[in-house]
Every structure is written in C-alpha cells, then in structure tokens.
Amino acid sequence: MRLLFWRALLVLLIGLVVLAVAAWLLLLRPVAQPATNDPARLFNHGSIGNEETQGLPYWIWRVMPAVFPDLLPRGRDGYGSIGMFWAPGDEVPIGFSVMTLGVIPRVAPNCAFCHQSSYRLSPDDPARLVSAGVGGRVDPQSYIRFLMRAGTDPRFTSDRLMQEIQAIYAMPLWERVLYRYLLIPATRSALKDQAQRFAWMASRPDWEPGRIDPFNPVKFYNLGLPDDGTIGNSDMMPLWRLSIVDPTPLRRPALHWDGLLTDLHETAVAGAIGDGMTYKSYPRTRETLQRMEDFARLQAPPPSPFSSMRREGDAFHVPASAVAAGKAIYTAQCAVCHEPGGARFRTVIPIVELGTDRHRLDMWTPEAAERYGNYEADYPWGFRYFQKTDGYVATELTGLWLRAPYLHNGSVPTLRALLMPPAERPASFYRGSDLIDAANGGFVSAADAEPNQLWHYDTKRPGNGKDGHLWGTDLPPAEREALLAFLKTL
C-alpha cells in the first residue's frame, strides 16, 4: 500500500513538472526577435524586456480599439488617437515591440513610445517621422487610461473579443482555446491590477500629449514609496547626439530634466525598469539596450528648414544678416549654457536662478534617489549615479526647431514666446500639432490651427507654469528678432 502511495505521488510530481514545462514552453519561453542591422528599426521596435509585465497578447491588443472605440481620446482613429506614428507595412506603431513568449506574440511599449517625433511643413504634407524625438503628439496617459478602462469594462469578455479577432484572423483551434479560456481572462485581470497601480493619477492634473510623469509611477510601485502628492508632469526629451553626454575625467554631464542621473547607460536601464523590465529579462535585453544607447549617441534630427538660402517670400526664409546677428547674440549670451564646451553646459542651473516651474524638480526626492540607487540590492544593477539636485539642466539645442513647446514642462508654445517676458507669454494655448509654425518657431498652437485635433494647455494649472528662463527677454526688439532668426536654424 505504501509503495502504491509513493508511486502515485511520483506520478503526480512528474505530471506537475510536465505541466509546468509545457506552460513555460507555451506561454513564457522568450523567443528572440528577428535580428536586424537597422539601428532605427531596433530603436523603434526592439524589445526592452517588459513583455512579461507589460505585454498584451497581440490579437487582444489589436482588436481593443474596435471593441472599445469610445474609450480612446475622442473615440477615433484607433491607436492613432494617442499620437502614435504608424509606418506603412509595420504590424505595430512606432514605439511598440512585438516579442513572442512561448507561442504567443506580445505587444509592449519600448523607448520609442515616448521618443518619437513627426513634422509637417504645410498642412497638406504627410507627417514625416523623426526617430528619437520629443514625442510631442504622443499621449502616454491616454494609452494607460484606455487599457485601464477597457480592463474594467463589461464588454471585455472572451465572447466579444473572440468575435472581433475571428473577423480579421482565421485563428486555429489550439490558439482559440488559449485565448478564450486563458489569455483574455488573464489580460482582463492584469488590466484591473494596472488600474489600481495608476489610481494616483486621478488626483493630479492630466499629463496631456507630449508629456509624462516619468518617475512617480516608479516611486510608488517599484520603490514602494508612499504617495507624496507631487506632480512630475514634463515634456519628453529627445535622444539626439547623446555622445556629448559621455563622461570625461573632469566632469559627468547631467541627464534628465533635473540631472537626476549622470550616466547614459544607467539612464537606459532605469528607464527600462520603469517600463517593466525585470532582473529576469535584463540579461537577454542588455545587448538591445546597448544598441539603443549607441543609436541615441549618433542619431541626429533632420536639418532645420529655416534657411537664408530659401528665396525671399518663402515662409521658411530667414535673412542671412539676421541669422549672423542672432548668432553673435547667442554666442555672447546663450552658448555658455547650451553649447558643448560652455562652462554651464549640461550642468544643473539652480531653480532660484532659473525661476521655472518647480513641480518636476520636487517630484524627485532624496528618498527616491537613495532607493533607486539600491534597487533590488541583491541583483547587480550597478547603479552608482542617482542623485537629487536643486534645479534643471542646461541642455544642448540640437534640433531646436523640433523641440516645441519649450521649457521642461512645455509651457511656452514657440521660440518667439520664449524670448518674451513671462507676463507676455500665452497664458493658454493648444498643443499636439506637428505642423511647423514658420512665423514664430515651434508648432502651430492657436485654437483654430487644427480644429478638433489639439489639446488645450492652461499655464495656471499646477506644474504648467510659464515663468522663468529670462535670458533674451530683455533684448531690444530688433535684437530679439535676430536671435529668433538664428534659433530657428538650430
């Protein structure tokens, strides 16, 4: 009798092991993405190791806009409604990776979700993609809220989603079984959990397109810090020509708006962790992250369309004499902060001197810096350079014509407005366009510029202040116009 018991127990254990291995092979075994020698494609669609935590089964992700169109911003245009650029022939928009776990392809955001740009020189132009850009049209919060609301919607059922999937894909029986009885219920449960994780957003001003609260999610979830009520809303920075931030024996250039890190590799790893990478996926992701860093070191924006070589009367013509005069002003007053080699370049300018909105600065706390520096201390992340600062970083102006709106929180719509005293800057405007404002430098921002396409930005809301950065605001009108002409060419 005892022998039968042990035999039965052994059979049970073997069965459990077989089931566990089968489940891993079917659902969890990472399958490498197809190799590519195209660095832009890798940046735009490469996996950052977050499929296990943030990845949605491809066919669920694919049909969700059709099932829940009313939950998207303004209920239109599928994932295009959150500002994503979808290149012809790609199975997902820029900023999403597709990686197979087991036998199920999963879709997850990657670095390019936030770091992508597009522009048009005239209303009828097709949008042109600029990799690693500022993400001026991308709306991360609307994407998060879409997933959260869908996960708690009574329409999120196996019957409803399978109906939509089978309308566009002849799914084989084995896959139908997996989706109907496992993947759809599990995805709904995960999205409900995500809704709890991001419940804190309801007590803050909306991020709005082109902006994100980058570290509060990390503080509250990864680092386990309590909700402190801080607001981190800020524009997404471009990742262009970042070889200039490589450290030297004499200095370590500051990264992020507030200089909370001084190491590009740690910045990439920390960003991937914030987006869902784990210590389990990091070893297989390390090489991809390194290649993404290399891409950001070399990637450059397209040259400015503003030029004295254009014919007079062209909207993008800038007089050569004005550009030369503006360059002299820039060299005398701006280069010390914004040119590589300048004494204050990529250093933190104290907030008491800069005078801009301090909410983003206050969001990153000494406790957060200490905890992230010791994150999962039993795993060798190697973090050494997290810090708390007292201001914002003086960055390079590479691709300035594509960086609008301006200041760290995107509170100034155009270069012309940036050169005005804060009291004369617009108190509100509209953002989210990729149509260049040839007269003022930046993107069009009037209420009627692109009706029903843009989002209202109110500088009176917490975190949206337009004050500060007074350099250039006291210039005589002629010199201000000259400086504007030069800045447009950067």
mmCIF file of N, CA, C and O in Angstrom, residues 166-221:
data_model
loop_
_atom_site.group_PDB
_atom_site.id
_atom_site.type_symbol
_atom_site.label_atom_id
_atom_site.label_comp_id
_atom_site.label_asym_id
_atom_site.label_seq_id
_atom_site.Cartn_x
_atom_site.Cartn_y
_atom_site.Cartn_z
ATOM 1 N N GLN A 166 -11.778 36.927 -34.676
ATOM 2 C CA GLN A 166 -12.053 35.989 -35.760
ATOM 3 C C GLN A 166 -12.602 36.678 -37.008
ATOM 4 O O GLN A 166 -12.598 36.094 -38.088
ATOM 5 N N ALA A 167 -13.013 37.927 -36.858
ATOM 6 C CA ALA A 167 -13.451 38.683 -38.032
ATOM 7 C C ALA A 167 -12.276 39.081 -38.915
ATOM 8 O O ALA A 167 -12.454 39.362 -40.107
ATOM 9 N N ILE A 168 -11.052 39.105 -38.336
ATOM 10 C CA ILE A 168 -9.889 39.530 -39.122
ATOM 11 C C ILE A 168 -8.792 38.477 -39.176
ATOM 12 O O ILE A 168 -7.801 38.651 -39.886
ATOM 13 N N TYR A 169 -8.945 37.382 -38.423
ATOM 14 C CA TYR A 169 -7.881 36.382 -38.362
ATOM 15 C C TYR A 169 -8.497 35.002 -38.185
ATOM 16 O O TYR A 169 -9.260 34.772 -37.248
ATOM 17 N N ALA A 170 -8.156 34.095 -39.096
ATOM 18 C CA ALA A 170 -8.652 32.715 -39.005
ATOM 19 C C ALA A 170 -7.808 31.961 -37.978
ATOM 20 O O ALA A 170 -6.880 31.221 -38.311
ATOM 21 N N MET A 171 -8.133 32.136 -36.726
ATOM 22 C CA MET A 171 -7.338 31.593 -35.630
ATOM 23 C C MET A 171 -7.532 30.081 -35.527
ATOM 24 O O MET A 171 -8.663 29.592 -35.504
ATOM 25 N N PRO A 172 -6.443 29.316 -35.468
ATOM 26 C CA PRO A 172 -6.578 27.864 -35.334
ATOM 27 C C PRO A 172 -7.177 27.480 -33.980
ATOM 28 O O PRO A 172 -7.158 28.268 -33.024
ATOM 29 N N LEU A 173 -7.667 26.258 -33.896
ATOM 30 C CA LEU A 173 -8.393 25.812 -32.710
ATOM 31 C C LEU A 173 -7.563 25.932 -31.447
ATOM 32 O O LEU A 173 -8.042 26.435 -30.421
ATOM 33 N N TRP A 174 -6.311 25.460 -31.478
ATOM 34 C CA TRP A 174 -5.500 25.487 -30.262
ATOM 35 C C TRP A 174 -5.314 26.907 -29.748
ATOM 36 O O TRP A 174 -5.321 27.161 -28.544
ATOM 37 N N GLU A 175 -5.186 27.861 -30.684
ATOM 38 C CA GLU A 175 -4.991 29.252 -30.283
ATOM 39 C C GLU A 175 -6.295 29.852 -29.764
ATOM 40 O O GLU A 175 -6.293 30.640 -28.812
ATOM 41 N N ARG A 176 -7.410 29.461 -30.378
ATOM 42 C CA ARG A 176 -8.702 29.933 -29.881
ATOM 43 C C ARG A 176 -8.924 29.492 -28.436
ATOM 44 O O ARG A 176 -9.426 30.253 -27.606
ATOM 45 N N VAL A 177 -8.554 28.248 -28.145
ATOM 46 C CA VAL A 177 -8.712 27.733 -26.782
ATOM 47 C C VAL A 177 -7.853 28.544 -25.805
ATOM 48 O O VAL A 177 -8.313 28.943 -24.724
ATOM 49 N N LEU A 178 -6.596 28.795 -26.184
ATOM 50 C CA LEU A 178 -5.713 29.572 -25.312
ATOM 51 C C LEU A 178 -6.264 30.972 -25.069
ATOM 52 O O LEU A 178 -6.282 31.466 -23.934
ATOM 53 N N TYR A 179 -6.685 31.622 -26.131
ATOM 54 C CA TYR A 179 -7.194 32.991 -25.985
ATOM 55 C C TYR A 179 -8.482 33.015 -25.164
ATOM 56 O O TYR A 179 -8.634 33.817 -24.243
ATOM 57 N N ARG A 180 -9.422 32.158 -25.502
ATOM 58 C CA ARG A 180 -10.741 32.218 -24.869
ATOM 59 C C ARG A 180 -10.685 31.896 -23.376
ATOM 60 O O ARG A 180 -11.292 32.596 -22.552
ATOM 61 N N TYR A 181 -9.940 30.855 -23.025
ATOM 62 C CA TYR A 181 -10.023 30.358 -21.651
ATOM 63 C C TYR A 181 -8.859 30.791 -20.762
ATOM 64 O O TYR A 181 -8.936 30.634 -19.542
ATOM 65 N N LEU A 182 -7.810 31.334 -21.357
ATOM 66 C CA LEU A 182 -6.661 31.714 -20.536
ATOM 67 C C LEU A 182 -6.235 33.161 -20.767
ATOM 68 O O LEU A 182 -6.214 33.970 -19.833
ATOM 69 N N LEU A 183 -5.908 33.517 -21.997
ATOM 70 C CA LEU A 183 -5.276 34.809 -22.245
ATOM 71 C C LEU A 183 -6.229 35.982 -22.039
ATOM 72 O O LEU A 183 -5.846 36.999 -21.446
ATOM 73 N N ILE A 184 -7.446 35.883 -22.512
ATOM 74 C CA ILE A 184 -8.379 37.003 -22.342
ATOM 75 C C ILE A 184 -8.728 37.210 -20.869
ATOM 76 O O ILE A 184 -8.639 38.344 -20.363
ATOM 77 N N PRO A 185 -9.102 36.155 -20.115
ATOM 78 C CA PRO A 185 -9.351 36.380 -18.675
ATOM 79 C C PRO A 185 -8.119 36.898 -17.930
ATOM 80 O O PRO A 185 -8.240 37.780 -17.068
ATOM 81 N N ALA A 186 -6.936 36.358 -18.256
ATOM 82 C CA ALA A 186 -5.722 36.803 -17.563
ATOM 83 C C ALA A 186 -5.400 38.254 -17.893
ATOM 84 O O ALA A 186 -4.964 39.022 -17.024
ATOM 85 N N THR A 187 -5.612 38.646 -19.146
ATOM 86 C CA THR A 187 -5.343 40.030 -19.538
ATOM 87 C C THR A 187 -6.292 40.983 -18.834
ATOM 88 O O THR A 187 -5.883 42.046 -18.343
ATOM 89 N N ARG A 188 -7.551 40.611 -18.756
ATOM 90 C CA ARG A 188 -8.505 41.476 -18.056
ATOM 91 C C ARG A 188 -8.106 41.641 -16.591
ATOM 92 O O ARG A 188 -8.147 42.755 -16.048
ATOM 93 N N SER A 189 -7.701 40.566 -15.959
ATOM 94 C CA SER A 189 -7.275 40.649 -14.564
ATOM 95 C C SER A 189 -6.055 41.554 -14.415
ATOM 96 O O SER A 189 -5.980 42.372 -13.489
ATOM 97 N N ALA A 190 -5.094 41.428 -15.339
ATOM 98 C CA ALA A 190 -3.885 42.252 -15.272
ATOM 99 C C ALA A 190 -4.209 43.728 -15.468
ATOM 100 O O ALA A 190 -3.623 44.597 -14.805
ATOM 101 N N LEU A 191 -5.138 44.036 -16.362
ATOM 102 C CA LEU A 191 -5.506 45.431 -16.592
ATOM 103 C C LEU A 191 -6.244 46.014 -15.391
ATOM 104 O O LEU A 191 -6.104 47.201 -15.083
ATOM 105 N N LYS A 192 -7.019 45.199 -14.705
ATOM 106 C CA LYS A 192 -7.654 45.670 -13.469
ATOM 107 C C LYS A 192 -6.596 45.993 -12.414
ATOM 108 O O LYS A 192 -6.705 46.993 -11.693
ATOM 109 N N ASP A 193 -5.574 45.146 -12.327
ATOM 110 C CA ASP A 193 -4.484 45.426 -11.389
ATOM 111 C C ASP A 193 -3.774 46.722 -11.760
ATOM 112 O O ASP A 193 -3.402 47.516 -10.883
ATOM 113 N N GLN A 194 -3.579 46.936 -13.061
ATOM 114 C CA GLN A 194 -2.921 48.163 -13.503
ATOM 115 C C GLN A 194 -3.743 49.390 -13.126
ATOM 116 O O GLN A 194 -3.188 50.436 -12.767
ATOM 117 N N ALA A 195 -5.057 49.268 -13.194
ATOM 118 C CA ALA A 195 -5.915 50.388 -12.807
ATOM 119 C C ALA A 195 -5.683 50.777 -11.348
ATOM 120 O O ALA A 195 -5.706 51.965 -10.998
ATOM 121 N N GLN A 196 -5.443 49.789 -10.501
ATOM 122 C CA GLN A 196 -5.144 50.090 -9.104
ATOM 123 C C GLN A 196 -3.783 50.758 -8.959
ATOM 124 O O GLN A 196 -3.617 51.697 -8.175
ATOM 125 N N ARG A 197 -2.808 50.290 -9.733
ATOM 126 C CA ARG A 197 -1.460 50.855 -9.656
ATOM 127 C C ARG A 197 -1.434 52.322 -10.042
ATOM 128 O O ARG A 197 -0.634 53.101 -9.514
ATOM 129 N N PHE A 198 -2.280 52.700 -11.001
ATOM 130 C CA PHE A 198 -2.263 54.072 -11.501
ATOM 131 C C PHE A 198 -3.421 54.905 -10.975
ATOM 132 O O PHE A 198 -3.707 55.975 -11.518
ATOM 133 N N ALA A 199 -4.058 54.453 -9.920
ATOM 134 C CA ALA A 199 -5.180 55.216 -9.362
ATOM 135 C C ALA A 199 -4.738 56.596 -8.891
ATOM 136 O O ALA A 199 -5.540 57.546 -8.890
ATOM 137 N N TRP A 200 -3.468 56.747 -8.516
ATOM 138 C CA TRP A 200 -2.961 58.033 -8.036
ATOM 139 C C TRP A 200 -3.082 59.132 -9.093
ATOM 140 O O TRP A 200 -3.115 60.327 -8.752
ATOM 141 N N MET A 201 -3.163 58.767 -10.381
ATOM 142 C CA MET A 201 -3.234 59.786 -11.433
ATOM 143 C C MET A 201 -4.479 60.653 -11.302
ATOM 144 O O MET A 201 -4.488 61.811 -11.735
ATOM 145 N N ALA A 202 -5.540 60.104 -10.721
ATOM 146 C CA ALA A 202 -6.801 60.846 -10.636
ATOM 147 C C ALA A 202 -6.682 62.098 -9.778
ATOM 148 O O ALA A 202 -7.493 63.022 -9.913
ATOM 149 N N SER A 203 -5.683 62.153 -8.907
ATOM 150 C CA SER A 203 -5.533 63.296 -8.011
ATOM 151 C C SER A 203 -4.561 64.340 -8.547
ATOM 152 O O SER A 203 -4.251 65.306 -7.848
ATOM 153 N N ARG A 204 -4.076 64.148 -9.786
ATOM 154 C CA ARG A 204 -3.138 65.096 -10.389
ATOM 155 C C ARG A 204 -3.712 65.693 -11.668
ATOM 156 O O ARG A 204 -4.630 65.127 -12.266
ATOM 157 N N PRO A 205 -3.158 66.827 -12.118
ATOM 158 C CA PRO A 205 -3.535 67.327 -13.443
ATOM 159 C C PRO A 205 -3.150 66.316 -14.515
ATOM 160 O O PRO A 205 -2.170 65.572 -14.376
ATOM 161 N N ASP A 206 -3.918 66.282 -15.594
ATOM 162 C CA ASP A 206 -3.598 65.383 -16.701
ATOM 163 C C ASP A 206 -2.217 65.705 -17.266
ATOM 164 O O ASP A 206 -1.778 66.859 -17.280
ATOM 165 N N TRP A 207 -1.559 64.657 -17.775
ATOM 166 C CA TRP A 207 -0.242 64.860 -18.381
ATOM 167 C C TRP A 207 -0.354 65.663 -19.669
ATOM 168 O O TRP A 207 0.450 66.538 -19.927
ATOM 169 N N GLU A 208 -1.313 65.285 -20.530
ATOM 170 C CA GLU A 208 -1.535 65.888 -21.841
ATOM 171 C C GLU A 208 -0.491 65.384 -22.844
ATOM 172 O O GLU A 208 0.577 64.896 -22.465
ATOM 173 N N PRO A 209 -0.787 65.479 -24.148
ATOM 174 C CA PRO A 209 0.118 64.940 -25.173
ATOM 175 C C PRO A 209 1.509 65.549 -25.096
ATOM 176 O O PRO A 209 1.681 66.733 -24.796
ATOM 177 N N GLY A 210 2.495 64.709 -25.378
ATOM 178 C CA GLY A 210 3.876 65.162 -25.366
ATOM 179 C C GLY A 210 4.503 65.204 -23.995
ATOM 180 O O GLY A 210 5.667 65.589 -23.859
ATOM 181 N N ARG A 211 3.749 64.800 -22.965
ATOM 182 C CA ARG A 211 4.266 64.896 -21.598
ATOM 183 C C ARG A 211 4.011 63.590 -20.847
ATOM 184 O O ARG A 211 3.164 62.786 -21.213
ATOM 185 N N ILE A 212 4.752 63.448 -19.770
ATOM 186 C CA ILE A 212 4.627 62.256 -18.937
ATOM 187 C C ILE A 212 5.080 62.611 -17.527
ATOM 188 O O ILE A 212 5.868 63.541 -17.337
ATOM 189 N N ASP A 213 4.544 61.923 -16.557
ATOM 190 C CA ASP A 213 5.088 61.979 -15.200
ATOM 191 C C ASP A 213 6.022 60.780 -15.097
ATOM 192 O O ASP A 213 5.585 59.653 -14.856
ATOM 193 N N PRO A 214 7.323 60.971 -15.302
ATOM 194 C CA PRO A 214 8.200 59.827 -15.564
ATOM 195 C C PRO A 214 8.568 58.987 -14.354
ATOM 196 O O PRO A 214 8.855 57.794 -14.501
ATOM 197 N N PHE A 215 8.591 59.579 -13.163
ATOM 198 C CA PHE A 215 9.138 58.831 -12.039
ATOM 199 C C PHE A 215 8.174 58.599 -10.891
ATOM 200 O O PHE A 215 8.463 57.797 -10.013
ATOM 201 N N ASN A 216 7.038 59.270 -10.859
ATOM 202 C CA ASN A 216 6.083 58.927 -9.805
ATOM 203 C C ASN A 216 5.618 57.478 -9.911
ATOM 204 O O ASN A 216 5.497 56.796 -8.883
ATOM 205 N N PRO A 217 5.350 56.942 -11.111
ATOM 206 C CA PRO A 217 4.995 55.517 -11.167
ATOM 207 C C PRO A 217 6.077 54.611 -10.581
ATOM 208 O O PRO A 217 5.774 53.617 -9.913
ATOM 209 N N VAL A 218 7.330 54.967 -10.817
ATOM 210 C CA VAL A 218 8.439 54.173 -10.276
ATOM 211 C C VAL A 218 8.512 54.321 -8.762
ATOM 212 O O VAL A 218 8.714 53.343 -8.031
ATOM 213 N N LYS A 219 8.346 55.544 -8.284
ATOM 214 C CA LYS A 219 8.407 55.784 -6.840
ATOM 215 C C LYS A 219 7.369 54.952 -6.094
ATOM 216 O O LYS A 219 7.671 54.312 -5.085
ATOM 217 N N PHE A 220 6.142 54.970 -6.601
ATOM 218 C CA PHE A 220 5.050 54.346 -5.860
ATOM 219 C C PHE A 220 5.009 52.833 -6.045
ATOM 220 O O PHE A 220 4.576 52.117 -5.139
ATOM 221 N N TYR A 221 5.454 52.337 -7.201
ATOM 222 C CA TYR A 221 5.337 50.898 -7.476
ATOM 223 C C TYR A 221 6.667 50.176 -7.259
ATOM 224 O O TYR A 221 6.783 49.319 -6.390
#
